[in-house]
mmCIF file of C-alpha atoms in Angstrom:
data_model
loop_
_atom_site.group_PDB
_atom_site.id
_atom_site.type_symbol
_atom_site.label_atom_id
_atom_site.label_comp_id
_atom_site.label_asym_id
_atom_site.label_seq_id
_atom_site.Cartn_x
_atom_site.Cartn_y
_atom_site.Cartn_z
ATOM 1 C CA MET A 206 -29.096 -16.772 -20.268
ATOM 2 C CA THR A 207 -28.732 -15.039 -16.877
ATOM 3 C CA ASP A 208 -27.278 -11.916 -15.822
ATOM 4 C CA ALA A 209 -26.131 -13.262 -12.539
ATOM 5 C CA PRO A 210 -22.381 -12.713 -12.077
ATOM 6 C CA LEU A 211 -20.071 -15.857 -12.746
ATOM 7 C CA PRO A 212 -19.154 -17.658 -9.575
ATOM 8 C CA SER A 213 -15.615 -16.804 -10.214
ATOM 9 C CA THR A 214 -16.318 -13.192 -10.088
ATOM 10 C CA GLU A 215 -18.099 -13.656 -6.825
ATOM 11 C CA THR A 216 -15.410 -15.780 -5.069
ATOM 12 C CA ALA A 217 -12.108 -14.350 -6.341
ATOM 13 C CA ASP A 218 -10.227 -11.919 -4.278
ATOM 14 C CA PRO A 219 -9.411 -8.507 -5.812
ATOM 15 C CA PRO A 220 -6.052 -8.212 -7.525
ATOM 16 C CA PRO A 221 -3.399 -7.171 -5.079
ATOM 17 C CA CYS A 222 -3.051 -3.612 -4.209
ATOM 18 C CA PHE A 223 0.601 -3.796 -3.924
ATOM 19 C CA GLN A 224 2.993 -6.386 -5.736
ATOM 20 C CA ALA A 225 5.283 -6.343 -2.833
ATOM 21 C CA HIS A 226 4.303 -4.914 0.765
ATOM 22 C CA VAL A 227 7.061 -4.452 3.184
ATOM 23 C CA PHE A 228 6.649 -3.972 6.865
ATOM 24 C CA VAL A 229 9.554 -2.904 8.976
ATOM 25 C CA CYS A 230 9.318 -3.405 12.709
ATOM 26 C CA CYS A 231 9.516 -0.030 14.513
ATOM 27 C CA ASN A 232 8.502 -1.080 17.849
ATOM 28 C CA ARG A 233 10.634 0.475 20.602
ATOM 29 C CA ARG A 234 10.884 -0.841 24.145
ATOM 30 C CA PRO A 235 12.590 0.798 27.138
ATOM 31 C CA ASP A 236 16.351 0.328 27.166
ATOM 32 C CA GLY A 237 17.505 -2.774 29.011
ATOM 33 C CA HIS A 238 14.355 -4.765 28.294
ATOM 34 C CA ARG A 239 15.304 -8.358 28.019
ATOM 35 C CA ARG A 240 13.895 -8.801 24.411
ATOM 36 C CA GLY A 241 15.323 -5.726 23.067
ATOM 37 C CA SER A 242 13.509 -4.021 20.182
ATOM 38 C CA CYS A 243 13.861 -3.320 16.484
ATOM 39 C CA ALA A 244 13.774 0.457 16.914
ATOM 40 C CA ALA A 245 16.393 0.273 19.622
ATOM 41 C CA LYS A 246 18.634 -1.511 16.965
ATOM 42 C CA GLY A 247 18.188 1.188 14.378
ATOM 43 C CA SER A 248 15.113 -0.025 12.378
ATOM 44 C CA GLU A 249 13.805 3.328 11.995
ATOM 45 C CA GLU A 250 16.640 4.752 10.124
ATOM 46 C CA LEU A 251 16.797 1.641 7.955
ATOM 47 C CA ARG A 252 13.181 2.026 7.117
ATOM 48 C CA ASP A 253 13.631 5.705 6.134
ATOM 49 C CA TYR A 254 16.574 4.598 3.980
ATOM 50 C CA MET A 255 14.725 1.704 2.399
ATOM 51 C CA LYS A 256 11.848 4.166 1.626
ATOM 52 C CA ALA A 257 13.987 6.767 0.063
ATOM 53 C CA ARG A 258 16.062 4.110 -2.002
ATOM 54 C CA ALA A 259 12.950 2.443 -3.277
ATOM 55 C CA LYS A 260 11.694 5.645 -4.546
ATOM 56 C CA GLU A 261 15.053 6.501 -6.183
ATOM 57 C CA LEU A 262 15.027 3.218 -7.915
ATOM 58 C CA GLY A 263 11.547 3.789 -9.268
ATOM 59 C CA LEU A 264 10.134 0.614 -7.991
ATOM 60 C CA VAL A 265 6.418 0.404 -8.968
ATOM 61 C CA GLY A 266 3.849 -1.490 -6.807
ATOM 62 C CA VAL A 267 6.140 -1.740 -3.702
ATOM 63 C CA ARG A 268 5.089 -0.045 -0.608
ATOM 64 C CA ILE A 269 7.334 0.108 2.494
ATOM 65 C CA ASN A 270 5.473 0.513 5.879
ATOM 66 C CA SER A 271 6.207 0.788 9.547
ATOM 67 C CA ALA A 272 4.782 -1.817 11.676
ATOM 68 C CA GLY A 273 4.327 -2.410 15.415
ATOM 69 C CA CYS A 274 5.919 -5.300 17.060
ATOM 70 C CA LEU A 275 6.496 -8.268 14.789
ATOM 71 C CA ASP A 276 7.349 -10.583 17.773
ATOM 72 C CA ARG A 277 10.807 -11.562 16.527
ATOM 73 C CA CYS A 278 12.575 -8.792 18.533
ATOM 74 C CA GLU A 279 15.533 -11.028 19.312
ATOM 75 C CA PHE A 280 16.396 -11.150 15.563
ATOM 76 C CA GLY A 281 15.856 -7.611 14.891
ATOM 77 C CA PRO A 282 15.858 -5.357 13.261
ATOM 78 C CA THR A 283 13.166 -7.386 11.395
ATOM 79 C CA MET A 284 10.870 -6.802 8.383
ATOM 80 C CA VAL A 285 8.639 -9.163 6.501
ATOM 81 C CA ILE A 286 7.713 -8.833 2.722
ATOM 82 C CA TYR A 287 4.191 -10.141 1.573
ATOM 83 C CA PRO A 288 2.559 -11.759 -0.091
ATOM 84 C CA GLU A 289 5.674 -14.149 0.028
ATOM 85 C CA GLY A 290 5.920 -13.903 3.803
ATOM 86 C CA VAL A 291 9.651 -13.826 3.711
ATOM 87 C CA TRP A 292 11.467 -12.211 6.659
ATOM 88 C CA TYR A 293 14.759 -10.348 6.887
ATOM 89 C CA SER A 294 17.049 -9.058 9.414
ATOM 90 C CA PRO A 295 19.058 -6.168 7.789
ATOM 91 C CA LYS A 296 21.603 -4.689 10.189
ATOM 92 C CA SER A 297 22.892 -1.915 7.823
ATOM 93 C CA ARG A 298 22.247 0.112 4.857
ATOM 94 C CA ALA A 299 24.328 -2.309 2.605
ATOM 95 C CA ASP A 300 21.836 -4.994 3.906
ATOM 96 C CA VAL A 301 18.835 -3.032 2.942
ATOM 97 C CA ASP A 302 20.464 -2.393 -0.568
ATOM 98 C CA ARG A 303 20.872 -6.140 -0.834
ATOM 99 C CA ILE A 304 17.360 -6.987 -0.089
ATOM 100 C CA LEU A 305 15.956 -4.207 -2.492
ATOM 101 C CA GLN A 306 18.134 -5.489 -5.345
ATOM 102 C CA ALA A 307 17.871 -9.287 -4.771
ATOM 103 C CA HIS A 308 14.185 -9.448 -3.744
ATOM 104 C CA LEU A 309 12.272 -6.271 -4.860
ATOM 105 C CA VAL A 310 14.198 -5.640 -8.114
ATOM 106 C CA GLU A 311 15.232 -9.223 -9.213
ATOM 107 C CA GLY A 312 12.356 -11.140 -7.506
ATOM 108 C CA GLY A 313 14.785 -13.483 -5.835
ATOM 109 C CA ARG A 314 16.003 -13.620 -2.249
ATOM 110 C CA ALA A 315 18.695 -12.128 -0.131
ATOM 111 C CA ARG A 316 19.132 -15.524 1.428
ATOM 112 C CA GLU A 317 22.016 -14.712 3.848
ATOM 113 C CA LEU A 318 19.845 -12.083 5.511
ATOM 114 C CA MET A 319 16.656 -14.233 5.806
ATOM 115 C CA LEU A 320 15.108 -15.420 8.959
ATOM 116 C CA SER A 321 14.119 -19.015 9.002
ATOM 117 C CA GLU A 322 11.924 -21.420 11.023
ATOM 118 C CA ARG A 323 15.109 -22.066 13.052
ATOM 119 C CA ASP A 324 14.977 -18.459 14.452
ATOM 120 C CA VAL A 325 12.692 -19.257 17.058
ATOM 121 C CA LEU A 326 11.977 -17.233 20.268
ATOM 122 C CA PRO A 327 13.378 -18.301 23.718
ATOM 123 C CA PRO A 328 10.924 -19.923 26.053
ATOM 124 C CA LYS A 329 8.994 -17.478 28.176
ATOM 125 C CA VAL A 330 10.358 -17.418 31.766
ATOM 126 C CA MET B 138 26.313 -39.715 -3.698
ATOM 127 C CA THR B 139 26.746 -36.259 -2.671
ATOM 128 C CA ASP B 140 26.031 -34.417 0.605
ATOM 129 C CA ALA B 141 24.928 -31.115 -1.284
ATOM 130 C CA PRO B 142 21.567 -30.179 -0.136
ATOM 131 C CA LEU B 143 18.665 -30.737 -2.458
ATOM 132 C CA PRO B 144 17.733 -27.766 -4.653
ATOM 133 C CA SER B 145 14.350 -27.581 -3.241
ATOM 134 C CA THR B 146 15.925 -27.020 0.222
ATOM 135 C CA GLU B 147 18.046 -24.308 -1.110
ATOM 136 C CA THR B 148 15.418 -22.343 -2.874
ATOM 137 C CA ALA B 149 12.236 -22.920 -0.952
ATOM 138 C CA ASP B 150 11.064 -20.115 1.388
ATOM 139 C CA PRO B 151 10.790 -21.038 5.163
ATOM 140 C CA PRO B 152 7.316 -21.858 6.219
ATOM 141 C CA PRO B 153 5.127 -18.850 7.249
ATOM 142 C CA CYS B 154 5.701 -17.431 10.605
ATOM 143 C CA PHE B 155 2.039 -16.595 11.092
ATOM 144 C CA GLN B 156 -0.872 -18.124 9.162
ATOM 145 C CA ALA B 157 -2.593 -14.864 9.039
ATOM 146 C CA HIS B 158 -0.929 -11.529 9.564
ATOM 147 C CA VAL B 159 -3.204 -8.541 9.965
ATOM 148 C CA PHE B 160 -2.045 -4.907 9.585
ATOM 149 C CA VAL B 161 -4.266 -2.193 10.829
ATOM 150 C CA CYS B 162 -3.520 1.266 9.552
ATOM 151 C CA CYS B 163 -3.001 3.669 12.649
ATOM 152 C CA ASN B 164 -1.768 6.683 10.742
ATOM 153 C CA ARG B 165 -3.134 9.810 11.952
ATOM 154 C CA ARG B 166 -2.950 12.969 10.111
ATOM 155 C CA PRO B 167 -3.812 16.595 11.411
ATOM 156 C CA ASP B 168 -7.659 17.233 11.771
ATOM 157 C CA GLY B 169 -8.942 18.700 8.357
ATOM 158 C CA HIS B 170 -6.350 16.907 6.021
ATOM 159 C CA ARG B 171 -8.096 16.549 2.692
ATOM 160 C CA ARG B 172 -7.315 12.831 2.758
ATOM 161 C CA GLY B 173 -8.267 12.090 6.379
ATOM 162 C CA SER B 174 -6.580 9.248 8.260
ATOM 163 C CA CYS B 175 -7.397 5.952 9.630
ATOM 164 C CA ALA B 176 -6.606 6.795 13.073
ATOM 165 C CA ALA B 177 -8.807 9.920 12.936
ATOM 166 C CA LYS B 178 -11.697 7.494 11.910
ATOM 167 C CA GLY B 179 -11.041 5.358 15.032
ATOM 168 C CA SER B 180 -8.644 2.639 13.758
ATOM 169 C CA GLU B 181 -6.725 2.472 17.035
ATOM 170 C CA GLU B 182 -9.750 1.528 19.045
ATOM 171 C CA LEU B 183 -10.717 -1.122 16.456
ATOM 172 C CA ARG B 184 -7.267 -2.573 16.422
ATOM 173 C CA ASP B 185 -7.265 -2.776 20.316
ATOM 174 C CA TYR B 186 -10.597 -4.515 20.183
ATOM 175 C CA MET B 187 -9.450 -7.004 17.340
ATOM 176 C CA LYS B 188 -6.436 -7.936 19.430
ATOM 177 C CA ALA B 189 -8.382 -8.496 22.229
ATOM 178 C CA ARG B 190 -11.102 -10.477 20.611
ATOM 179 C CA ALA B 191 -8.549 -12.627 18.742
ATOM 180 C CA LYS B 192 -6.987 -13.562 21.955
ATOM 181 C CA GLU B 193 -10.281 -14.323 23.710
ATOM 182 C CA LEU B 194 -11.231 -16.624 20.604
ATOM 183 C CA GLY B 195 -7.865 -18.505 20.978
ATOM 184 C CA LEU B 196 -6.820 -17.946 17.457
ATOM 185 C CA VAL B 197 -3.517 -19.531 16.903
ATOM 186 C CA GLY B 198 -1.115 -18.459 14.217
ATOM 187 C CA VAL B 199 -2.761 -14.964 13.803
ATOM 188 C CA ARG B 200 -0.989 -11.845 14.546
ATOM 189 C CA ILE B 201 -2.613 -8.360 14.456
ATOM 190 C CA ASN B 202 -0.290 -5.393 14.101
ATOM 191 C CA SER B 203 -0.464 -1.680 13.733
ATOM 192 C CA ALA B 204 0.910 -0.266 10.505
ATOM 193 C CA GLY B 205 1.814 3.211 9.188
ATOM 194 C CA CYS B 206 -0.112 4.701 6.415
ATOM 195 C CA LEU B 207 -1.423 2.106 4.053
ATOM 196 C CA ASP B 208 -2.294 4.706 1.442
ATOM 197 C CA ARG B 209 -6.027 3.993 1.169
ATOM 198 C CA CYS B 210 -6.869 6.653 3.531
ATOM 199 C CA GLU B 211 -10.102 7.634 1.710
ATOM 200 C CA PHE B 212 -11.597 4.231 2.549
ATOM 201 C CA GLY B 213 -10.582 4.199 6.110
ATOM 202 C CA PRO B 214 -10.325 2.655 8.532
ATOM 203 C CA THR B 215 -8.268 0.124 6.505
ATOM 204 C CA MET B 216 -6.580 -3.109 7.275
ATOM 205 C CA VAL B 217 -4.933 -5.696 5.169
ATOM 206 C CA ILE B 218 -4.568 -9.482 5.836
ATOM 207 C CA TYR B 219 -1.724 -11.398 4.505
ATOM 208 C CA PRO B 220 -0.642 -13.719 2.735
ATOM 209 C CA GLU B 221 -3.998 -13.325 0.968
ATOM 210 C CA GLY B 222 -3.698 -9.589 0.500
ATOM 211 C CA VAL B 223 -7.370 -9.036 1.306
ATOM 212 C CA TRP B 224 -8.128 -5.547 2.312
ATOM 213 C CA TYR B 225 -11.106 -4.640 4.683
ATOM 214 C CA SER B 226 -12.696 -1.360 5.825
ATOM 215 C CA PRO B 227 -14.361 -2.020 9.237
ATOM 216 C CA LYS B 228 -16.383 0.770 10.819
ATOM 217 C CA SER B 229 -17.346 -0.701 13.983
ATOM 218 C CA ARG B 230 -16.654 -3.449 16.543
ATOM 219 C CA ALA B 231 -19.460 -5.409 14.839
ATOM 220 C CA ASP B 232 -17.607 -5.099 11.526
ATOM 221 C CA VAL B 233 -14.333 -6.449 13.204
ATOM 222 C CA ASP B 234 -16.359 -9.396 14.788
ATOM 223 C CA ARG B 235 -17.399 -10.181 11.429
ATOM 224 C CA ILE B 236 -13.969 -10.106 9.854
ATOM 225 C CA LEU B 237 -12.711 -12.212 12.793
ATOM 226 C CA GLN B 238 -15.395 -14.793 12.259
ATOM 227 C CA ALA B 239 -15.636 -15.030 8.415
ATOM 228 C CA HIS B 240 -11.928 -14.683 7.475
ATOM 229 C CA LEU B 241 -9.906 -15.634 10.417
ATOM 230 C CA VAL B 242 -11.868 -18.429 12.014
ATOM 231 C CA GLU B 243 -13.716 -19.772 9.118
ATOM 232 C CA GLY B 244 -11.062 -18.976 6.404
ATOM 233 C CA GLY B 245 -13.655 -17.375 4.127
ATOM 234 C CA ARG B 246 -14.386 -13.636 3.452
ATOM 235 C CA ALA B 247 -16.533 -10.920 4.835
ATOM 236 C CA ARG B 248 -17.246 -9.712 1.395
ATOM 237 C CA GLU B 249 -19.516 -6.819 2.131
ATOM 238 C CA LEU B 250 -16.529 -5.201 4.175
ATOM 239 C CA MET B 251 -13.903 -5.792 1.603
ATOM 240 C CA LEU B 252 -12.115 -3.052 -0.460
ATOM 241 C CA SER B 253 -11.754 -3.845 -4.235
ATOM 242 C CA GLU B 254 -9.854 -2.608 -7.109
ATOM 243 C CA ARG B 255 -12.639 -0.133 -7.745
ATOM 244 C CA ASP B 256 -11.800 1.755 -4.459
ATOM 245 C CA VAL B 257 -9.154 3.676 -6.095
ATOM 246 C CA LEU B 258 -7.655 6.981 -4.898
ATOM 247 C CA PRO B 259 -8.817 10.267 -6.343
ATOM 248 C CA PRO B 260 -6.307 11.916 -8.738
ATOM 249 C CA LYS B 261 -3.635 14.292 -7.013
ATOM 250 C CA VAL B 262 -4.462 17.848 -7.421
#
């Protein structure tokens, strides 16, 4: 017998702190910047709405955070939900409601609002 | 024969946009707040250093972002790396170097800097 911890205890990651961790890009660039920015497209108001609605829905284990530039500005407002790594581009409160219900309540996807690998950035000039 | 897409194409998530997505809490509370805050503990400088070092190391597929309050203020400065959902509490540039090397370069863990499920918040009073 030994009192050494089992290897699985030593090497496993801790359980997730949040079941779903949402990051909403709230980067703001000056008006007229060629890439635009999520905040200039209304992301801060959508973040506030999402936080308030998630609370009203009583979602447990879900955290909604602001983030700096997520570098997909052209498709903004953008958000990403981890650990899935699924990206969305909500344009309105109704879109946020759809993401909350389809993804965070039902565990599915709001596919019509998702970004994909085809949403690539334009080449740098 | 049918031209309908395969179910796997319809239901699979897109490939990850970033192989490792780091979020550094940069929330700042007023001095003297009972929970403290990561920015008050130097997180913004550590974020800047981490971004610069990741660039110098030529890390591909790694993005380092600021985030709003990650709600583990007592253990700050805090950061979380997704999709793994591994949390760290780096106190210095040397700690950031250790996380960069162990986690982002080698794909392992900087275990001595990790937060665990035992790092729980104090009860609300």
